[in-house]
Coordinates of C-alpha atoms and ligand atoms in Angstrom, one line a residue:
X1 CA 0.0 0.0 0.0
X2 CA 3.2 2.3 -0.1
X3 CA 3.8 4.2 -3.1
X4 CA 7.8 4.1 -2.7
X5 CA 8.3 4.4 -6.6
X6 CA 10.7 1.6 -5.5
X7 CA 13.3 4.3 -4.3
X8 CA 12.1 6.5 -1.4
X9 CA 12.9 4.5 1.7
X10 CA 15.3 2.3 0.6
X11 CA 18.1 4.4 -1.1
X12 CA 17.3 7.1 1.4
X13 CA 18.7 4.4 4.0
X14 CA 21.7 3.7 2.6
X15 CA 23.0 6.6 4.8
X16 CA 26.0 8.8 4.2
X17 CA 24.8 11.6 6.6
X18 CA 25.7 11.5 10.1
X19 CA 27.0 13.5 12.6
X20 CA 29.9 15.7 12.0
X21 CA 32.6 14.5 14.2
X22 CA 30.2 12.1 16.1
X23 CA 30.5 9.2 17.7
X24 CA 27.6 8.0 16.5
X25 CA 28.2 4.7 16.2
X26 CA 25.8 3.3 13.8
X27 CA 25.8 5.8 11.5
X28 CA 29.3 5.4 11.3
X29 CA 28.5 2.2 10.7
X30 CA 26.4 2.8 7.8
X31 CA 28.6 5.0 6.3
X32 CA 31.0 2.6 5.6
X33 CA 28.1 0.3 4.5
X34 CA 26.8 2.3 2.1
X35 CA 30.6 2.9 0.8
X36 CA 31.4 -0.8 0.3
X37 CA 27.9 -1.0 -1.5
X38 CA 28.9 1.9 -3.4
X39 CA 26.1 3.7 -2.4
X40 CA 23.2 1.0 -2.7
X41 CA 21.7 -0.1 0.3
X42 CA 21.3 -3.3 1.6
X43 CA 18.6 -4.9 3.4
X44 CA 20.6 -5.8 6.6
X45 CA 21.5 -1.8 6.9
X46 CA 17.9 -0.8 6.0
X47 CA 16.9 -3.3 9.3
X48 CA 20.2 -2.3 11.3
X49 CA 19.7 0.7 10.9
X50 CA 15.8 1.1 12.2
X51 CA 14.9 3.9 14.9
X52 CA 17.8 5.9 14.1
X53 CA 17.5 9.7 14.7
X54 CA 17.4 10.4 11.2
X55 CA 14.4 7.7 10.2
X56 CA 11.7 8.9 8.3
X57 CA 8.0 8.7 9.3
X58 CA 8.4 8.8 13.2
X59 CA 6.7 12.1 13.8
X60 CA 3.6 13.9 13.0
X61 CA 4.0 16.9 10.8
X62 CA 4.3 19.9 13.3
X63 CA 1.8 22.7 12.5
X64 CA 3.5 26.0 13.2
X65 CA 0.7 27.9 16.0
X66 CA -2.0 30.3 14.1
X67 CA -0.5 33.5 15.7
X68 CA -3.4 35.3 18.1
X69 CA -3.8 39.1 17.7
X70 CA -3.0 41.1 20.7
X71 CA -5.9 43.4 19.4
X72 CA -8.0 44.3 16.9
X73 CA -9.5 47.6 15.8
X74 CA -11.9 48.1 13.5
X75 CA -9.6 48.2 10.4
X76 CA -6.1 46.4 12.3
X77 CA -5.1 43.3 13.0
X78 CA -2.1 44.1 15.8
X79 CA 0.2 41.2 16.7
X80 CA 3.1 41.2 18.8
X81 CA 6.1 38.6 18.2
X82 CA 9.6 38.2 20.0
X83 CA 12.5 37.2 18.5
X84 CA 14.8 35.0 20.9
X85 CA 17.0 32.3 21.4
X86 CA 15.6 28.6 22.4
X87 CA 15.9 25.1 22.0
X88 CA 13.6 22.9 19.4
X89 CA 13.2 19.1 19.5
X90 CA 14.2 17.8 16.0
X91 CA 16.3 14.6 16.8
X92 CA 14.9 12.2 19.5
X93 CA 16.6 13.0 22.6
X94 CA 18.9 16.2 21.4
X95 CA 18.0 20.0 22.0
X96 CA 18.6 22.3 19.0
X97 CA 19.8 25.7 19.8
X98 CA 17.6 27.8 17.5
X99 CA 16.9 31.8 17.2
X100 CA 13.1 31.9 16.2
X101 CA 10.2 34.2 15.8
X102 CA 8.6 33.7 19.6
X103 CA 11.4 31.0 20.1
X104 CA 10.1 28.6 17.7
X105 CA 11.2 27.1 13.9
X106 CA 8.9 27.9 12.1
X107 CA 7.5 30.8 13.3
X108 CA 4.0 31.4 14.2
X109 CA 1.7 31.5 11.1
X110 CA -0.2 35.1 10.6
X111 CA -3.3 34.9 9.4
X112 CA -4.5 38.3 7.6
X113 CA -7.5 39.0 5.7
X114 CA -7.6 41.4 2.3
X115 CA -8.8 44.7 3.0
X116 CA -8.1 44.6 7.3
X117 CA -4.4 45.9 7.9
X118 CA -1.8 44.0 9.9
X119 CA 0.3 45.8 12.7
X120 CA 3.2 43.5 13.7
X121 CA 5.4 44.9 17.2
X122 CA 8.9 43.2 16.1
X123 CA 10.9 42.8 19.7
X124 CA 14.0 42.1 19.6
X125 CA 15.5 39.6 22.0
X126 CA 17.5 37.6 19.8
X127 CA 20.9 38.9 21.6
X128 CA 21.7 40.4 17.6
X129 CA 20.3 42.8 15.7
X130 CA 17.3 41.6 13.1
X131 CA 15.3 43.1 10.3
X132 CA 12.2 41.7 9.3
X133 CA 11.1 41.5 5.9
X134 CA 7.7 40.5 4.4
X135 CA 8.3 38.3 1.8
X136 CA 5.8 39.0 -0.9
X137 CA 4.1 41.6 0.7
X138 CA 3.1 44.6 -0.9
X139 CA 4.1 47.3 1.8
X140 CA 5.6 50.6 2.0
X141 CA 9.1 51.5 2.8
X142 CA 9.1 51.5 6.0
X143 CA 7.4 48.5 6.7
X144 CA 9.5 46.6 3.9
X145 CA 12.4 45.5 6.4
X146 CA 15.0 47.3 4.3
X147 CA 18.0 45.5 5.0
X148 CA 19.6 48.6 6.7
X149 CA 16.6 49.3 8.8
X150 CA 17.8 47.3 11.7
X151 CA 16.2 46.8 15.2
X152 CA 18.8 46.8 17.3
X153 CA 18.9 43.6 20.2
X154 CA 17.1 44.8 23.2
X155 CA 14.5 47.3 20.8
X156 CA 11.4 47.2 19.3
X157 CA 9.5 47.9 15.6
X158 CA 6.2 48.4 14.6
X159 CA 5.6 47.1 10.9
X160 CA 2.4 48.1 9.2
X161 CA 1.1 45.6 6.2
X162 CA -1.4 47.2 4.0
X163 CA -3.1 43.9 2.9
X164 CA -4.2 45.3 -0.4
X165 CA -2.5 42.3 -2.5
X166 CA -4.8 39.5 -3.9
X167 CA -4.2 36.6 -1.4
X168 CA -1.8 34.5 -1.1
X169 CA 1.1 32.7 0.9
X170 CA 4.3 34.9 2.2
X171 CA 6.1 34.4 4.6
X172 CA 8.5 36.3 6.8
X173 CA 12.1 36.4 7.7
X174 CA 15.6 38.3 8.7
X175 CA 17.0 40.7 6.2
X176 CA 19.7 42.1 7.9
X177 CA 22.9 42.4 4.9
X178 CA 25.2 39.6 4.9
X179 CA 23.9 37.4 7.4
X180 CA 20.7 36.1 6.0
X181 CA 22.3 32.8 6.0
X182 CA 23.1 32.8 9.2
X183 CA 19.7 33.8 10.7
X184 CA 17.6 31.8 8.4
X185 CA 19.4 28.9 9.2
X186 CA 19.4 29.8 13.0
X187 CA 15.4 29.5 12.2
X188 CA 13.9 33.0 11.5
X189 CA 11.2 32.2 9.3
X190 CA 7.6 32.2 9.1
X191 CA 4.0 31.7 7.2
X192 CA 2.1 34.4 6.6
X193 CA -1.1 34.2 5.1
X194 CA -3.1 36.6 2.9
X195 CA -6.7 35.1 2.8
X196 CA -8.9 36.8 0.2
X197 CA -12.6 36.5 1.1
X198 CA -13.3 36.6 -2.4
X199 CA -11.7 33.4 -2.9
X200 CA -13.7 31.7 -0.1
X201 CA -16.9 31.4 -2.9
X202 CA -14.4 29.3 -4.9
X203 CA -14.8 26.1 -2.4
X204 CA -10.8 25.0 -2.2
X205 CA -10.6 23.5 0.8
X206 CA -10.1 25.2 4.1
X207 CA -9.3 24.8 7.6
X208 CA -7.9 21.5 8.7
X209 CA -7.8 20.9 4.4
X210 CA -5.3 23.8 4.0
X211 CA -1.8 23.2 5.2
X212 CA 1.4 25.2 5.1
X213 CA 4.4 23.0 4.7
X214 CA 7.6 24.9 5.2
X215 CA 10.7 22.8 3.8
X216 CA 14.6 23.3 5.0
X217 CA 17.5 21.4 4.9
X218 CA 20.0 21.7 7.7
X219 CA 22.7 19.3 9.0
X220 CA 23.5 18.6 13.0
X221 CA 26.4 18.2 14.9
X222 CA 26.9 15.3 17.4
X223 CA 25.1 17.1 20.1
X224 CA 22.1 18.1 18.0
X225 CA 23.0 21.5 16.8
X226 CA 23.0 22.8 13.6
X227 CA 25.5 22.9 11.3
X228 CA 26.8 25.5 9.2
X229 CA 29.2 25.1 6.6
X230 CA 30.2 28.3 4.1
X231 CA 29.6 27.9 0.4
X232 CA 29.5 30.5 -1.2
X233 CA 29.3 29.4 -4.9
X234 CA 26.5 26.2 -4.1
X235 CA 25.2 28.1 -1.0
X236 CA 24.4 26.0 2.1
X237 CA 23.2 22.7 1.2
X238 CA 22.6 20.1 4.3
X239 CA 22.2 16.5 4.2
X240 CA 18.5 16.4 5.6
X241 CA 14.7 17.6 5.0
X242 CA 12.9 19.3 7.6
X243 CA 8.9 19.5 6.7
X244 CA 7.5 22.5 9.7
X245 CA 10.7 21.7 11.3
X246 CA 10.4 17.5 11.7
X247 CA 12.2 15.2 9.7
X248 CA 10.8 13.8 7.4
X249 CA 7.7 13.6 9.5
X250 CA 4.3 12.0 8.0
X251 CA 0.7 13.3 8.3
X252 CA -2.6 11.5 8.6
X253 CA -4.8 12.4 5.7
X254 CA -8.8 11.5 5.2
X255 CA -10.0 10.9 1.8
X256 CA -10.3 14.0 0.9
X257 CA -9.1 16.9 -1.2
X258 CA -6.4 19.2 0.7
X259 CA -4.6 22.4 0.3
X260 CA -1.1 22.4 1.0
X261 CA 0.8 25.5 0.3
X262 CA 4.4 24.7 0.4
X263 CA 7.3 27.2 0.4
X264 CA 11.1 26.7 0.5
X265 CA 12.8 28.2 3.2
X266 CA 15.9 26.8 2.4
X267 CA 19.1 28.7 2.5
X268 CA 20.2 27.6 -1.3
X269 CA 18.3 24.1 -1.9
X270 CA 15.7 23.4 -4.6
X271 CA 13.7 20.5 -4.7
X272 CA 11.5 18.8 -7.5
X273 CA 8.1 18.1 -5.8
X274 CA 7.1 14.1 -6.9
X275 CA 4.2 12.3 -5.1
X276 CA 3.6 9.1 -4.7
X277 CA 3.9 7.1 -8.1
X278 CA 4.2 9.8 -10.1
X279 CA 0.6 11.3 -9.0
X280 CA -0.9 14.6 -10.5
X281 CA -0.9 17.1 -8.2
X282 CA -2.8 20.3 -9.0
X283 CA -1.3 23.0 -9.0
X284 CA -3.6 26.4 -7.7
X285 CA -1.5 28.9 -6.9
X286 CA 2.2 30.1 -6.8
X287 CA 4.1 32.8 -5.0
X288 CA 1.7 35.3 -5.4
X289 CA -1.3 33.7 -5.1
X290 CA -4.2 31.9 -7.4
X291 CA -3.4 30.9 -10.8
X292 CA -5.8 31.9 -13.6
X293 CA -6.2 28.5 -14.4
X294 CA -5.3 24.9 -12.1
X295 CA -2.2 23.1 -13.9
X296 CA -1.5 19.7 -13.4
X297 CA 1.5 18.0 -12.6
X298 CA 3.4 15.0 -12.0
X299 CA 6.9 17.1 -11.3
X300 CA 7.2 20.7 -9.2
X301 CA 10.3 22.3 -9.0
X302 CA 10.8 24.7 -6.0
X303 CA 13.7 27.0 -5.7
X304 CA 14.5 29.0 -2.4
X305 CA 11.3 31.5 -1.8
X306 CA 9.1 30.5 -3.9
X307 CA 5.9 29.1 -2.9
X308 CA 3.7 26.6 -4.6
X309 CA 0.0 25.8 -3.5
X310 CA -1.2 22.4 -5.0
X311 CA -4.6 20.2 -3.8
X312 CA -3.7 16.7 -3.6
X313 CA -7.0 14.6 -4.3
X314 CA -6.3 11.9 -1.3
X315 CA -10.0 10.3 -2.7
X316 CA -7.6 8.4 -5.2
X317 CA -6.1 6.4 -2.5
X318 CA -7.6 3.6 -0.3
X319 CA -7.9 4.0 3.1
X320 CA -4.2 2.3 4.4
X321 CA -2.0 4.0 2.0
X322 CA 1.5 6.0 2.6
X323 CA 2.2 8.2 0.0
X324 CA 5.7 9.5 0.3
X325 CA 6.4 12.6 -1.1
X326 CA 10.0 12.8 -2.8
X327 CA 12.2 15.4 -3.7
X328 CA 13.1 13.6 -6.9
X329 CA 17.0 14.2 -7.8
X330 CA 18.0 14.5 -4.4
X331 CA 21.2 13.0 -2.8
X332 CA 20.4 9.9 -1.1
X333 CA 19.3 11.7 2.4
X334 CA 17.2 14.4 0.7
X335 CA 15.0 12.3 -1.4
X336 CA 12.3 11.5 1.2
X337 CA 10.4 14.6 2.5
X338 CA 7.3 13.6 3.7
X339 CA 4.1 10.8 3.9
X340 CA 0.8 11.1 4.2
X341 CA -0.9 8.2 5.4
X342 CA -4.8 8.1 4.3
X343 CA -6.0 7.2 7.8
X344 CA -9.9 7.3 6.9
X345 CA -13.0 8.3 4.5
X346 CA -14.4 11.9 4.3
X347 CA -17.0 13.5 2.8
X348 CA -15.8 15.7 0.3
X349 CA -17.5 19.6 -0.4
X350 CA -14.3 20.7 -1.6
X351 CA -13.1 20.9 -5.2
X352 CA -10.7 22.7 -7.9
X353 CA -13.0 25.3 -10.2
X354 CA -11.7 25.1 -13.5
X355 CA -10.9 29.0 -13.4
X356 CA -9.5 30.0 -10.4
X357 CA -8.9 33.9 -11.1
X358 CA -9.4 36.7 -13.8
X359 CA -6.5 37.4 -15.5
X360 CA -5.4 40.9 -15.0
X361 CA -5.1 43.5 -17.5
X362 CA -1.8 45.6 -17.1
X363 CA -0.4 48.9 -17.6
X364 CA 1.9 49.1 -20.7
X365 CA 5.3 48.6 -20.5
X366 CA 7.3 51.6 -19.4
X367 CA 11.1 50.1 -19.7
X368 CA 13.3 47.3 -20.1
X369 CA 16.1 46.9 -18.2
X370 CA 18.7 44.1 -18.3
X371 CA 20.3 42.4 -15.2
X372 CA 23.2 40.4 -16.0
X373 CA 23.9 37.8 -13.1
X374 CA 27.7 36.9 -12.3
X375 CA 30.2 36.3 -10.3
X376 CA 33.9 38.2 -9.5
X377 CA 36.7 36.6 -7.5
X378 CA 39.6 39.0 -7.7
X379 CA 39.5 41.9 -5.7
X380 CA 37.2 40.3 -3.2
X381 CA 34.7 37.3 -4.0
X382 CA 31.3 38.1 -4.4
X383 CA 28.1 38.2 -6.4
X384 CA 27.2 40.7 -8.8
X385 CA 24.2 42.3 -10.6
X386 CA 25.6 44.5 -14.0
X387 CA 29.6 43.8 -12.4
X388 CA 28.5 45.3 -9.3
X389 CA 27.9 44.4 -5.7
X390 CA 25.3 45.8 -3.6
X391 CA 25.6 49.6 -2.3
X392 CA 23.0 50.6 -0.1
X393 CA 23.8 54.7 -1.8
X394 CA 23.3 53.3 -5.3
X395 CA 19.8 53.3 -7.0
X396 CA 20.3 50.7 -10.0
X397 CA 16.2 51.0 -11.2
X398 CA 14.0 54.1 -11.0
X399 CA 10.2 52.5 -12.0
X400 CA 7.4 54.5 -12.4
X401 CA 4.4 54.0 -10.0
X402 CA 2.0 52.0 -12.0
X403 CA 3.7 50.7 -14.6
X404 CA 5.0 47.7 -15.5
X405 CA 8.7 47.0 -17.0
X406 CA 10.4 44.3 -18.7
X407 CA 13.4 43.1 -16.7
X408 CA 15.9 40.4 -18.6
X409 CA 18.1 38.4 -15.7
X410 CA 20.6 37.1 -17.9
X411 CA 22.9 34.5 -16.2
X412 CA 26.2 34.3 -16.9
X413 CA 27.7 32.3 -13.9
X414 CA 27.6 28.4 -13.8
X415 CA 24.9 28.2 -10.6
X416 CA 21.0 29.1 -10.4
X417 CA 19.7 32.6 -9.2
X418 CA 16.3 32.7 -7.8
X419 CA 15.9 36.5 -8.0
X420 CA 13.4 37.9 -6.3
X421 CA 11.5 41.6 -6.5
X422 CA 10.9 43.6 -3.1
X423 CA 7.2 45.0 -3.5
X424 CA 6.6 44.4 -6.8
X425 CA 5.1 41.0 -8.2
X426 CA 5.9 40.1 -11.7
X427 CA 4.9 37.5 -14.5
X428 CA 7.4 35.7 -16.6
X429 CA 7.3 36.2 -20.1
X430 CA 9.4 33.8 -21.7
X431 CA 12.7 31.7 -20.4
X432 CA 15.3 31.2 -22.5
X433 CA 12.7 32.4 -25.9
X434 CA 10.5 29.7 -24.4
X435 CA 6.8 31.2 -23.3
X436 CA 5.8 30.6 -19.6
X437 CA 3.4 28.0 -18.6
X438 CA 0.5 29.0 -16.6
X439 CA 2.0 28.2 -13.6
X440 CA 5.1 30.7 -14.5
X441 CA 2.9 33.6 -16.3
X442 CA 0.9 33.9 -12.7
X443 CA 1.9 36.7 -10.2
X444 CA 5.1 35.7 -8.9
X445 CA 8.4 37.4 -6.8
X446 CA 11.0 34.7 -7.2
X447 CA 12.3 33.5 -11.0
X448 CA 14.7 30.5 -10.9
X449 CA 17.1 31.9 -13.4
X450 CA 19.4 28.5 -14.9
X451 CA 23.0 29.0 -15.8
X452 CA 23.1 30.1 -19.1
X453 CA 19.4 31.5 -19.4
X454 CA 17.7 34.5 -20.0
X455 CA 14.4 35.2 -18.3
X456 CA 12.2 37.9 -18.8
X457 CA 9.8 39.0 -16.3
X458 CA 7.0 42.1 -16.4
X459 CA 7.1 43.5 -12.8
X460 CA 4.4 46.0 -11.8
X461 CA 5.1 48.6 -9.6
X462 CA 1.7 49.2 -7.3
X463 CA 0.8 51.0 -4.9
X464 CA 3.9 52.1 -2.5
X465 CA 6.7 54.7 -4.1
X466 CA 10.3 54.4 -2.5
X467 CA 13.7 52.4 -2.3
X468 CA 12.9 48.7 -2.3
X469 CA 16.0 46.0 -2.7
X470 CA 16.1 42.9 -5.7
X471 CA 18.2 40.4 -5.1
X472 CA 19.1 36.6 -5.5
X473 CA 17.2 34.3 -2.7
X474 CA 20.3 31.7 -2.2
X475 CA 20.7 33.8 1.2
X476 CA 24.7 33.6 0.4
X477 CA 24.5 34.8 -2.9
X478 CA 22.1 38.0 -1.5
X479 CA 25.0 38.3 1.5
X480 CA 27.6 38.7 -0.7
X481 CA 26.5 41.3 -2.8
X482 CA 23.9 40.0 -5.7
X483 CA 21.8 42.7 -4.5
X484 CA 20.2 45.8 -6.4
X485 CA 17.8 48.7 -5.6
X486 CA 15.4 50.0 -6.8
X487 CA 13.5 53.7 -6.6
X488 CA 10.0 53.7 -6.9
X489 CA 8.9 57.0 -8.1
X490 CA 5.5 59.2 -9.2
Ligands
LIG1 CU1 12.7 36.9 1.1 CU2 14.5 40.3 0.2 O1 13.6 38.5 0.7
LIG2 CU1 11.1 39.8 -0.3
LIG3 CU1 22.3 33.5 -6.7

């Protein structure tokens, strides 16, 4: 009754993670195994090697807390969150040092409705400064978490969210310059969730049926911490999945149709989305929000940022089933990322209308610009947008409120570049000559840009003037300089 695609558990086990430096026996053990096998696993390690911290399938999938305003006004939300240092349980029996929105990785989910406005009181506890950034959200300058506009440890920040974007999923995170790597991986992340009441009358399913799945990677030293190691061509890439935080974990599904709006929170990985036996999934939204039409697929890549909303029709499966969600590609300890075991009937209301949203007319195109991605190593290593490295006193696009551009990122270096628009959401209009599908033409803020490719996206610049940043979303690519700005101006 497991759809394993006859690789998931079994390759996964043929371990080459571990520890660093630990004296963990068995998966020292297994190392070697897997070595002698030359890298296939055999069925004496897959039992041997049962119940270690790393197994897959042990936990339930952790559901970040819906965060609780502190008030609410007639036309505010008003939350308060506080960043600190703590401890999470990820390995059985070890205590993770994390820094986390209210101590926890993930962070709280926000829930936030169109048209009511969100207050969020940032405090700052974290024994460093932070800056938090909305991911995706459409909101002013001084709400944007500018990378310089720091809240020093020990302080406070009000950030005001307009909520006047259709919905969809953001998130939130650090954005203080060069260290996104660091605190990201520390654990400062959250969901964030535009619901649109207009999108209620469309019957996708809700509550319990609509999940946020936030994926990692990391890698942990002997006594459960995480480790860090510098990259700064590949950017950070650990030997293990975290789904909300749990490895690997699985989740107990009825026979029904659910929502699960994924994002990657990683550092530098991508993944490519396979369920089960090659199952459609359908896809309903991306990074900013509904698709006009669903799309389905068997296949869904996911590059840092970006987030990808698909409904899983679990009716398809009898009740008894584990259907293992891959990350197909993967080294042997990232393939597995998830189950869901169909624990029971259900009754189903929900379903997937066959248009989800209007498409939008848009303002003519005001300018092109060009963005050539690439990469200098003398004089200093680091990242570059046009040969240059970010300069917090250097404007590199002036846009006009209410128009929409054409912006080429043309990659020149041998790695990806997710690059990713402050404030304004764009579509994609071709990649390399090639027209977008409908999943890539929707309302998006992150573009996986291959090595060799030219993409061109239309951004439109709505609603908020002033200096927003564009930059590459591998956190140590952004760090190290592959940072523009932009002036947004009447
Ligand atoms: Cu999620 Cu400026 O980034
Ligand atoms: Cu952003
Ligand atoms: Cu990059």
């Amino acid at each position: 009754m497991t759809e394993w695609e006859g690789r998931g558990l079994t390759r996964r086990q043929a371990i080459t993670r571990g520890f660093a430096g630990a004296a963990f026996v068995c998966s020292f053990r297994f190392d070697k195994l897997a070595r002698v096998a030359g890298g296939r696993k055999s069925a004496a390690a897959i039992i041997a090697s049962a119940n270690g911290p790393f197994d897959p399938f042990l936990v339930d999938v952790p559901r970040p807390p819906v965060k609780l305003p502190v008030k609410r006004t007639a036309t505010h939300d008003i939350y308060e969150i506080v960043m600190k240092q703590a401890t999470a349980n990820i390995l059985p029996g070890l205590q993770t040092p994390i820094t986390g929105f209210d101590g926890i990785f993930p962070g709280p989910t926000i829930q936030a409705t169109r048209g009511r406005k969100v207050r969020v009181t940032q405090v700052n506890r974290s024994g460093r400064s932070m800056v938090v950034h909305l991911h995706g959200g459409v909101t002013e300058q001084a709400s944007d978490g500018h990378p310089m506009d720091i809240i020093p440890d020990g302080t406070q920040r009000d950030y005001d969210y307009a909520s006047v974007q259709r919905g969809g999923q953001l998130w939130y995170h650090d954005h203080s310059h060069g260290e996104v790597a660091l605190t990201l991986y520390a654990g400062m992340a959250g969901m964030y969730t535009i619901r649109d009441p207009a999108e209620d009358e469309l019957a996708l399913p809700q509550g319990d049926y609509d999940v946020p799945l936030m994926i990692t990677d990391r890698s942990f030293n002997a006594d459960g911490s995480f480790r860090y190691q510098l990259d700064l061509d590949m950017g950070f890439h650990g030997d293990t999945i975290l789904i909300n935080g749990a490895v690997a974990p699985r989740m107990k599904v009825e026979q029904r149709l659910y929502r699960l709006r994924f994002l990657n929170a990683s550092n530098a990985r991508s993944y490519n989305l396979t369920l089960g036996n090659n199952r459609q999934m359908i896809q309903i939204a991306g990074d900013g929000g509904l698709l006009t039409q669903p799309m389905r697929r068997t296949l869904i890549p996911i590059y840092p940022a970006e987030r990808v909303e698909i409904v899983v029709d679990f009716r398809q499966f009898g009740v008894g089933s584990k259907v293992v969600l891959h990350n197909q590609g993967g080294e042997a300890t990232t393939q597995t990322m998830m189950r869901f075991d169909v624990v029971k009937g259900g009754a189903e209301e929900a379903r997937v209308p066959k248009l989800l949203a209007e498409p939008e007319s848009l303002p003519p195109v005001n300018a092109q610009r060009n963005f050539v991605l690439g990469f200098r190593s003398s004089g200093g290593a680091q990242w570059q947008i046009n040969g240059q490295g970010y300069d917090m006193d250097r404007v590199d696009a002036m846009p006009r409120l209410g128009t929409t551009e054409l912006w080429t990122f043309d990659n020149q270096s041998p790695h990806p570049h997710p690059m990713h628009t402050h404030l304004a959401h764009f579509q994609i209009q071709s990649i390399d000559g090639r027209p977008p599908s409908i999943a890539e033409a929707s309302w998006k803020d992150v573009v996986a840009v291959q090595p060799g490719a030219k993409v061109v996206v239309r951004p439109y610049f709505d609603y908020f003037t002033g200096l927003f940043p564009f930059h590459c979303h591998t956190a140590e690519h952004g760090d190290n300089n592959m940072m523009g700005q932009m002036q947004v101006t009447v």
